[in-house]
Amino acid sequence: MIDPNMLPVYLTAVVALLLVPGPDMLLIVSASLSYGRRVGMAASLGNATSGLILTVLAATGVSAMIAMSPTALTILQYVGAAYLLKMSVDTWRARPTDSAELAHHQGMGKYLYKRAVMTNLLNPKALLFFVLFLPQFISHQIQASSSTQLLTLGLLLNLLGLAFNLLLVAIVGKLGSAMLTNTRVQMYQHKIMALVFAALAVWLFTQQSL
Protein backbone atom coordinates (compact mmCIF):
# COMPACT_ATOMS: atom_id res chain seq x y z
CA MET A 1 0.00 0.00 0.00
CA ILE A 2 3.10 2.20 -0.29
CA ASP A 3 4.93 2.68 -3.56
CA PRO A 4 8.30 0.87 -3.15
CA ASN A 5 9.96 3.67 -5.10
CA MET A 6 8.61 6.23 -2.62
CA LEU A 7 9.43 4.27 0.53
CA PRO A 8 13.19 5.07 0.83
CA VAL A 9 12.53 8.79 0.38
CA TYR A 10 9.67 8.70 2.85
CA LEU A 11 11.67 6.85 5.49
CA THR A 12 14.56 9.30 5.10
CA ALA A 13 12.20 12.24 5.56
CA VAL A 14 10.59 10.65 8.62
CA VAL A 15 13.94 9.94 10.29
CA ALA A 16 15.04 13.52 9.64
CA LEU A 17 11.83 14.84 11.18
CA LEU A 18 12.17 12.64 14.25
CA LEU A 19 15.68 13.91 14.91
CA VAL A 20 14.57 17.55 14.92
CA PRO A 21 13.69 18.66 18.49
CA GLY A 22 10.11 19.83 18.86
CA PRO A 23 7.39 20.34 21.48
CA ASP A 24 6.56 16.63 21.55
CA MET A 25 10.16 15.72 22.31
CA LEU A 26 10.31 18.39 25.01
CA LEU A 27 7.22 17.00 26.74
CA ILE A 28 8.42 13.39 26.59
CA VAL A 29 11.95 14.17 27.76
CA SER A 30 10.66 16.37 30.59
CA ALA A 31 8.20 13.69 31.71
CA SER A 32 10.98 11.06 31.71
CA LEU A 33 13.34 13.27 33.68
CA SER A 34 10.72 14.40 36.18
CA TYR A 35 8.93 11.10 36.83
CA GLY A 36 10.95 8.27 35.31
CA ARG A 37 10.58 5.86 32.41
CA ARG A 38 7.04 4.66 33.04
CA VAL A 39 5.62 8.15 32.87
CA GLY A 40 7.79 8.95 29.86
CA MET A 41 6.40 5.87 28.11
CA ALA A 42 2.87 7.02 28.92
CA ALA A 43 3.58 10.41 27.35
CA SER A 44 5.03 8.65 24.28
CA LEU A 45 1.89 6.52 23.94
CA GLY A 46 -0.25 9.64 24.26
CA ASN A 47 1.68 11.26 21.45
CA ALA A 48 1.26 8.15 19.31
CA THR A 49 -2.48 8.03 20.04
CA SER A 50 -2.97 11.60 18.88
CA GLY A 51 -0.91 10.80 15.79
CA LEU A 52 -3.22 7.90 14.94
CA ILE A 53 -6.26 10.14 15.34
CA LEU A 54 -4.72 12.79 13.08
CA THR A 55 -3.86 10.07 10.55
CA VAL A 56 -7.49 8.94 10.40
CA LEU A 57 -8.66 12.55 10.09
CA ALA A 58 -6.20 13.13 7.24
CA ALA A 59 -7.21 9.92 5.45
CA THR A 60 -10.92 10.80 5.67
CA GLY A 61 -10.41 14.39 4.53
CA VAL A 62 -11.53 16.00 7.79
CA SER A 63 -8.13 17.58 8.42
CA ALA A 64 -8.11 19.13 4.95
CA MET A 65 -11.53 20.67 5.54
CA ILE A 66 -10.35 22.26 8.80
CA ALA A 67 -7.10 23.42 7.22
CA MET A 68 -9.07 25.31 4.56
CA SER A 69 -10.51 27.61 7.24
CA PRO A 70 -8.02 30.15 8.65
CA THR A 71 -10.56 31.03 11.33
CA ALA A 72 -10.84 27.42 12.48
CA LEU A 73 -7.05 27.09 12.65
CA THR A 74 -6.72 30.31 14.64
CA ILE A 75 -9.39 29.21 17.10
CA LEU A 76 -7.67 25.83 17.44
CA GLN A 77 -4.36 27.59 18.06
CA TYR A 78 -5.73 29.77 20.88
CA VAL A 79 -7.74 26.96 22.45
CA GLY A 80 -4.63 24.80 22.44
CA ALA A 81 -2.53 27.54 24.05
CA ALA A 82 -5.19 28.15 26.70
CA TYR A 83 -5.40 24.42 27.43
CA LEU A 84 -1.63 24.18 27.89
CA LEU A 85 -1.69 27.20 30.18
CA LYS A 86 -4.40 25.58 32.31
CA MET A 87 -2.31 22.41 32.52
CA SER A 88 0.61 24.53 33.68
CA VAL A 89 -1.44 26.12 36.46
CA ASP A 90 -2.95 22.79 37.57
CA THR A 91 0.45 21.09 37.64
CA TRP A 92 2.05 23.98 39.51
CA ARG A 93 -0.62 23.78 42.21
CA ALA A 94 -0.12 20.02 42.75
CA ARG A 95 1.42 19.08 46.08
CA PRO A 96 5.12 18.21 45.81
CA THR A 97 4.74 15.37 48.33
CA ASP A 98 2.48 13.54 45.87
CA SER A 99 5.10 13.30 43.13
CA ALA A 100 6.73 9.95 43.97
CA GLU A 101 3.42 8.31 44.91
CA LEU A 102 1.68 9.47 41.76
CA ALA A 103 4.53 8.25 39.57
CA HIS A 104 4.63 4.90 41.39
CA HIS A 105 0.92 4.26 40.93
CA GLN A 106 1.01 5.54 37.35
CA GLY A 107 -1.39 8.33 38.27
CA MET A 108 0.98 10.81 36.70
CA GLY A 109 1.38 8.48 33.73
CA LYS A 110 -2.36 8.59 33.02
CA TYR A 111 -2.34 12.34 33.52
CA LEU A 112 0.47 12.94 31.03
CA TYR A 113 -0.94 10.39 28.57
CA LYS A 114 -4.17 12.38 28.33
CA ARG A 115 -2.31 15.67 28.20
CA ALA A 116 -0.01 14.45 25.42
CA VAL A 117 -3.04 13.39 23.38
CA MET A 118 -4.82 16.70 23.80
CA THR A 119 -1.69 18.81 23.32
CA ASN A 120 -1.12 17.35 19.86
CA LEU A 121 -4.77 17.39 18.81
CA LEU A 122 -5.10 21.06 19.76
CA ASN A 123 -1.93 22.01 17.88
CA PRO A 124 -2.92 23.27 14.40
CA LYS A 125 0.68 22.80 13.27
CA ALA A 126 0.35 19.07 13.85
CA LEU A 127 -2.90 18.98 11.87
CA LEU A 128 -1.35 20.92 8.99
CA PHE A 129 1.66 18.62 9.05
CA PHE A 130 -0.49 15.59 8.31
CA VAL A 131 -2.39 17.51 5.61
CA LEU A 132 0.70 18.85 3.85
CA PHE A 133 3.39 16.22 4.49
CA LEU A 134 1.74 12.84 3.93
CA PRO A 135 0.09 13.63 0.56
CA GLN A 136 3.52 14.31 -0.95
CA PHE A 137 4.18 10.58 -0.86
CA ILE A 138 0.96 9.41 -2.48
CA SER A 139 1.69 7.53 -5.68
CA HIS A 140 -0.52 6.99 -8.72
CA GLN A 141 1.63 4.08 -9.80
CA ILE A 142 -0.03 1.61 -7.43
CA GLN A 143 -3.65 0.50 -7.14
CA ALA A 144 -4.22 1.54 -3.54
CA SER A 145 -6.49 4.56 -3.13
CA SER A 146 -5.19 7.89 -1.83
CA SER A 147 -7.01 7.38 1.48
CA THR A 148 -5.49 3.93 1.94
CA GLN A 149 -2.03 5.24 1.16
CA LEU A 150 -2.48 8.16 3.58
CA LEU A 151 -3.57 5.78 6.29
CA THR A 152 -0.62 3.45 5.67
CA LEU A 153 1.89 6.31 5.56
CA GLY A 154 0.47 7.75 8.77
CA LEU A 155 0.57 4.41 10.57
CA LEU A 156 4.19 3.89 9.55
CA LEU A 157 5.06 7.40 10.71
CA ASN A 158 3.45 6.80 14.08
CA LEU A 159 5.11 3.41 14.58
CA LEU A 160 8.54 4.84 13.82
CA GLY A 161 7.81 7.86 16.01
CA LEU A 162 6.72 5.67 18.90
CA ALA A 163 9.83 3.49 18.58
CA PHE A 164 12.05 6.58 18.54
CA ASN A 165 10.32 8.12 21.55
CA LEU A 166 10.50 4.90 23.57
CA LEU A 167 14.21 4.69 22.81
CA LEU A 168 14.56 8.28 23.96
CA VAL A 169 12.64 7.47 27.15
CA ALA A 170 14.86 4.44 27.83
CA ILE A 171 17.94 6.65 27.61
CA VAL A 172 16.66 9.71 29.46
CA GLY A 173 14.50 7.73 31.88
CA LYS A 174 17.53 6.19 33.59
CA LEU A 175 18.57 9.63 34.73
CA GLY A 176 14.97 10.44 35.67
CA SER A 177 14.64 7.28 37.79
CA ALA A 178 17.80 8.22 39.66
CA MET A 179 16.51 11.73 40.25
CA LEU A 180 13.30 10.36 41.79
CA THR A 181 15.26 9.27 44.85
CA ASN A 182 16.53 12.80 45.41
CA THR A 183 14.34 14.59 47.97
CA ARG A 184 15.21 18.05 46.68
CA VAL A 185 14.34 17.04 43.12
CA GLN A 186 10.99 15.60 44.26
CA MET A 187 10.05 19.01 45.63
CA TYR A 188 10.36 20.57 42.19
CA GLN A 189 9.04 17.81 39.90
CA HIS A 190 5.62 19.36 39.42
CA LYS A 191 7.14 22.82 39.06
CA ILE A 192 9.39 21.62 36.23
CA MET A 193 6.48 20.09 34.33
CA ALA A 194 4.39 23.22 34.95
CA LEU A 195 7.12 25.33 33.36
CA VAL A 196 7.27 22.94 30.40
CA PHE A 197 3.51 23.29 29.83
CA ALA A 198 3.81 27.07 30.16
CA ALA A 199 6.65 27.13 27.60
CA LEU A 200 4.56 25.05 25.17
CA ALA A 201 1.60 27.40 25.68
CA VAL A 202 3.75 30.44 24.88
CA TRP A 203 5.25 28.65 21.88
CA LEU A 204 1.82 27.84 20.45
CA PHE A 205 0.33 31.25 21.26
CA THR A 206 3.17 33.15 19.58
CA GLN A 207 3.19 31.12 16.38
CA GLN A 208 2.65 33.27 13.33
CA SER A 209 -0.80 33.36 11.81
CA LEU A 210 -1.68 30.06 10.22
CSV table of C-alpha atoms in Angstrom, one decimal:
chain,number,residue,atom,x,y,z
A,1,MET,CA,0.0,0.0,0.0
A,2,ILE,CA,3.1,2.2,-0.3
A,3,ASP,CA,4.9,2.7,-3.6
A,4,PRO,CA,8.3,0.9,-3.1
A,5,ASN,CA,10.0,3.7,-5.1
A,6,MET,CA,8.6,6.2,-2.6
A,7,LEU,CA,9.4,4.3,0.5
A,8,PRO,CA,13.2,5.1,0.8
A,9,VAL,CA,12.5,8.8,0.4
A,10,TYR,CA,9.7,8.7,2.9
A,11,LEU,CA,11.7,6.8,5.5
A,12,THR,CA,14.6,9.3,5.1
A,13,ALA,CA,12.2,12.2,5.6
A,14,VAL,CA,10.6,10.7,8.6
A,15,VAL,CA,13.9,9.9,10.3
A,16,ALA,CA,15.0,13.5,9.6
A,17,LEU,CA,11.8,14.8,11.2
A,18,LEU,CA,12.2,12.6,14.3
A,19,LEU,CA,15.7,13.9,14.9
A,20,VAL,CA,14.6,17.6,14.9
A,21,PRO,CA,13.7,18.7,18.5
A,22,GLY,CA,10.1,19.8,18.9
A,23,PRO,CA,7.4,20.3,21.5
A,24,ASP,CA,6.6,16.6,21.5
A,25,MET,CA,10.2,15.7,22.3
A,26,LEU,CA,10.3,18.4,25.0
A,27,LEU,CA,7.2,17.0,26.7
A,28,ILE,CA,8.4,13.4,26.6
A,29,VAL,CA,12.0,14.2,27.8
A,30,SER,CA,10.7,16.4,30.6
A,31,ALA,CA,8.2,13.7,31.7
A,32,SER,CA,11.0,11.1,31.7
A,33,LEU,CA,13.3,13.3,33.7
A,34,SER,CA,10.7,14.4,36.2
A,35,TYR,CA,8.9,11.1,36.8
A,36,GLY,CA,11.0,8.3,35.3
A,37,ARG,CA,10.6,5.9,32.4
A,38,ARG,CA,7.0,4.7,33.0
A,39,VAL,CA,5.6,8.2,32.9
A,40,GLY,CA,7.8,8.9,29.9
A,41,MET,CA,6.4,5.9,28.1
A,42,ALA,CA,2.9,7.0,28.9
A,43,ALA,CA,3.6,10.4,27.4
A,44,SER,CA,5.0,8.7,24.3
A,45,LEU,CA,1.9,6.5,23.9
A,46,GLY,CA,-0.3,9.6,24.3
A,47,ASN,CA,1.7,11.3,21.5
A,48,ALA,CA,1.3,8.2,19.3
A,49,THR,CA,-2.5,8.0,20.0
A,50,SER,CA,-3.0,11.6,18.9
A,51,GLY,CA,-0.9,10.8,15.8
A,52,LEU,CA,-3.2,7.9,14.9
A,53,ILE,CA,-6.3,10.1,15.3
A,54,LEU,CA,-4.7,12.8,13.1
A,55,THR,CA,-3.9,10.1,10.6
A,56,VAL,CA,-7.5,8.9,10.4
A,57,LEU,CA,-8.7,12.5,10.1
A,58,ALA,CA,-6.2,13.1,7.2
A,59,ALA,CA,-7.2,9.9,5.5
A,60,THR,CA,-10.9,10.8,5.7
A,61,GLY,CA,-10.4,14.4,4.5
A,62,VAL,CA,-11.5,16.0,7.8
A,63,SER,CA,-8.1,17.6,8.4
A,64,ALA,CA,-8.1,19.1,4.9
A,65,MET,CA,-11.5,20.7,5.5
A,66,ILE,CA,-10.3,22.3,8.8
A,67,ALA,CA,-7.1,23.4,7.2
A,68,MET,CA,-9.1,25.3,4.6
A,69,SER,CA,-10.5,27.6,7.2
A,70,PRO,CA,-8.0,30.1,8.6
A,71,THR,CA,-10.6,31.0,11.3
A,72,ALA,CA,-10.8,27.4,12.5
A,73,LEU,CA,-7.1,27.1,12.7
A,74,THR,CA,-6.7,30.3,14.6
A,75,ILE,CA,-9.4,29.2,17.1
A,76,LEU,CA,-7.7,25.8,17.4
A,77,GLN,CA,-4.4,27.6,18.1
A,78,TYR,CA,-5.7,29.8,20.9
A,79,VAL,CA,-7.7,27.0,22.5
A,80,GLY,CA,-4.6,24.8,22.4
A,81,ALA,CA,-2.5,27.5,24.0
A,82,ALA,CA,-5.2,28.1,26.7
A,83,TYR,CA,-5.4,24.4,27.4
A,84,LEU,CA,-1.6,24.2,27.9
A,85,LEU,CA,-1.7,27.2,30.2
A,86,LYS,CA,-4.4,25.6,32.3
A,87,MET,CA,-2.3,22.4,32.5
A,88,SER,CA,0.6,24.5,33.7
A,89,VAL,CA,-1.4,26.1,36.5
A,90,ASP,CA,-3.0,22.8,37.6
A,91,THR,CA,0.4,21.1,37.6
A,92,TRP,CA,2.1,24.0,39.5
A,93,ARG,CA,-0.6,23.8,42.2
A,94,ALA,CA,-0.1,20.0,42.7
A,95,ARG,CA,1.4,19.1,46.1
A,96,PRO,CA,5.1,18.2,45.8
A,97,THR,CA,4.7,15.4,48.3
A,98,ASP,CA,2.5,13.5,45.9
A,99,SER,CA,5.1,13.3,43.1
A,100,ALA,CA,6.7,10.0,44.0
A,101,GLU,CA,3.4,8.3,44.9
A,102,LEU,CA,1.7,9.5,41.8
A,103,ALA,CA,4.5,8.3,39.6
A,104,HIS,CA,4.6,4.9,41.4
A,105,HIS,CA,0.9,4.3,40.9
A,106,GLN,CA,1.0,5.5,37.4
A,107,GLY,CA,-1.4,8.3,38.3
A,108,MET,CA,1.0,10.8,36.7
A,109,GLY,CA,1.4,8.5,33.7
A,110,LYS,CA,-2.4,8.6,33.0
A,111,TYR,CA,-2.3,12.3,33.5
A,112,LEU,CA,0.5,12.9,31.0
A,113,TYR,CA,-0.9,10.4,28.6
A,114,LYS,CA,-4.2,12.4,28.3
A,115,ARG,CA,-2.3,15.7,28.2
A,116,ALA,CA,0.0,14.4,25.4
A,117,VAL,CA,-3.0,13.4,23.4
A,118,MET,CA,-4.8,16.7,23.8
A,119,THR,CA,-1.7,18.8,23.3
A,120,ASN,CA,-1.1,17.3,19.9
A,121,LEU,CA,-4.8,17.4,18.8
A,122,LEU,CA,-5.1,21.1,19.8
A,123,ASN,CA,-1.9,22.0,17.9
A,124,PRO,CA,-2.9,23.3,14.4
A,125,LYS,CA,0.7,22.8,13.3
A,126,ALA,CA,0.3,19.1,13.9
A,127,LEU,CA,-2.9,19.0,11.9
A,128,LEU,CA,-1.4,20.9,9.0
A,129,PHE,CA,1.7,18.6,9.0
A,130,PHE,CA,-0.5,15.6,8.3
A,131,VAL,CA,-2.4,17.5,5.6
A,132,LEU,CA,0.7,18.8,3.9
A,133,PHE,CA,3.4,16.2,4.5
A,134,LEU,CA,1.7,12.8,3.9
A,135,PRO,CA,0.1,13.6,0.6
A,136,GLN,CA,3.5,14.3,-1.0
A,137,PHE,CA,4.2,10.6,-0.9
A,138,ILE,CA,1.0,9.4,-2.5
A,139,SER,CA,1.7,7.5,-5.7
A,140,HIS,CA,-0.5,7.0,-8.7
A,141,GLN,CA,1.6,4.1,-9.8
A,142,ILE,CA,0.0,1.6,-7.4
A,143,GLN,CA,-3.6,0.5,-7.1
A,144,ALA,CA,-4.2,1.5,-3.5
A,145,SER,CA,-6.5,4.6,-3.1
A,146,SER,CA,-5.2,7.9,-1.8
A,147,SER,CA,-7.0,7.4,1.5
A,148,THR,CA,-5.5,3.9,1.9
A,149,GLN,CA,-2.0,5.2,1.2
A,150,LEU,CA,-2.5,8.2,3.6
A,151,LEU,CA,-3.6,5.8,6.3
A,152,THR,CA,-0.6,3.5,5.7
A,153,LEU,CA,1.9,6.3,5.6
A,154,GLY,CA,0.5,7.8,8.8
A,155,LEU,CA,0.6,4.4,10.6
A,156,LEU,CA,4.2,3.9,9.5
A,157,LEU,CA,5.1,7.4,10.7
A,158,ASN,CA,3.5,6.8,14.1
A,159,LEU,CA,5.1,3.4,14.6
A,160,LEU,CA,8.5,4.8,13.8
A,161,GLY,CA,7.8,7.9,16.0
A,162,LEU,CA,6.7,5.7,18.9
A,163,ALA,CA,9.8,3.5,18.6
A,164,PHE,CA,12.1,6.6,18.5
A,165,ASN,CA,10.3,8.1,21.6
A,166,LEU,CA,10.5,4.9,23.6
A,167,LEU,CA,14.2,4.7,22.8
A,168,LEU,CA,14.6,8.3,24.0
A,169,VAL,CA,12.6,7.5,27.1
A,170,ALA,CA,14.9,4.4,27.8
A,171,ILE,CA,17.9,6.7,27.6
A,172,VAL,CA,16.7,9.7,29.5
A,173,GLY,CA,14.5,7.7,31.9
A,174,LYS,CA,17.5,6.2,33.6
A,175,LEU,CA,18.6,9.6,34.7
A,176,GLY,CA,15.0,10.4,35.7
A,177,SER,CA,14.6,7.3,37.8
A,178,ALA,CA,17.8,8.2,39.7
A,179,MET,CA,16.5,11.7,40.2
A,180,LEU,CA,13.3,10.4,41.8
A,181,THR,CA,15.3,9.3,44.8
A,182,ASN,CA,16.5,12.8,45.4
A,183,THR,CA,14.3,14.6,48.0
A,184,ARG,CA,15.2,18.0,46.7
A,185,VAL,CA,14.3,17.0,43.1
A,186,GLN,CA,11.0,15.6,44.3
A,187,MET,CA,10.1,19.0,45.6
A,188,TYR,CA,10.4,20.6,42.2
A,189,GLN,CA,9.0,17.8,39.9
A,190,HIS,CA,5.6,19.4,39.4
A,191,LYS,CA,7.1,22.8,39.1
A,192,ILE,CA,9.4,21.6,36.2
A,193,MET,CA,6.5,20.1,34.3
A,194,ALA,CA,4.4,23.2,34.9
A,195,LEU,CA,7.1,25.3,33.4
A,196,VAL,CA,7.3,22.9,30.4
A,197,PHE,CA,3.5,23.3,29.8
A,198,ALA,CA,3.8,27.1,30.2
A,199,ALA,CA,6.7,27.1,27.6
A,200,LEU,CA,4.6,25.0,25.2
A,201,ALA,CA,1.6,27.4,25.7
A,202,VAL,CA,3.8,30.4,24.9
A,203,TRP,CA,5.2,28.7,21.9
A,204,LEU,CA,1.8,27.8,20.5
A,205,PHE,CA,0.3,31.3,21.3
A,206,THR,CA,3.2,33.1,19.6
A,207,GLN,CA,3.2,31.1,16.4
A,208,GLN,CA,2.6,33.3,13.3
A,209,SER,CA,-0.8,33.4,11.8
A,210,LEU,CA,-1.7,30.1,10.2
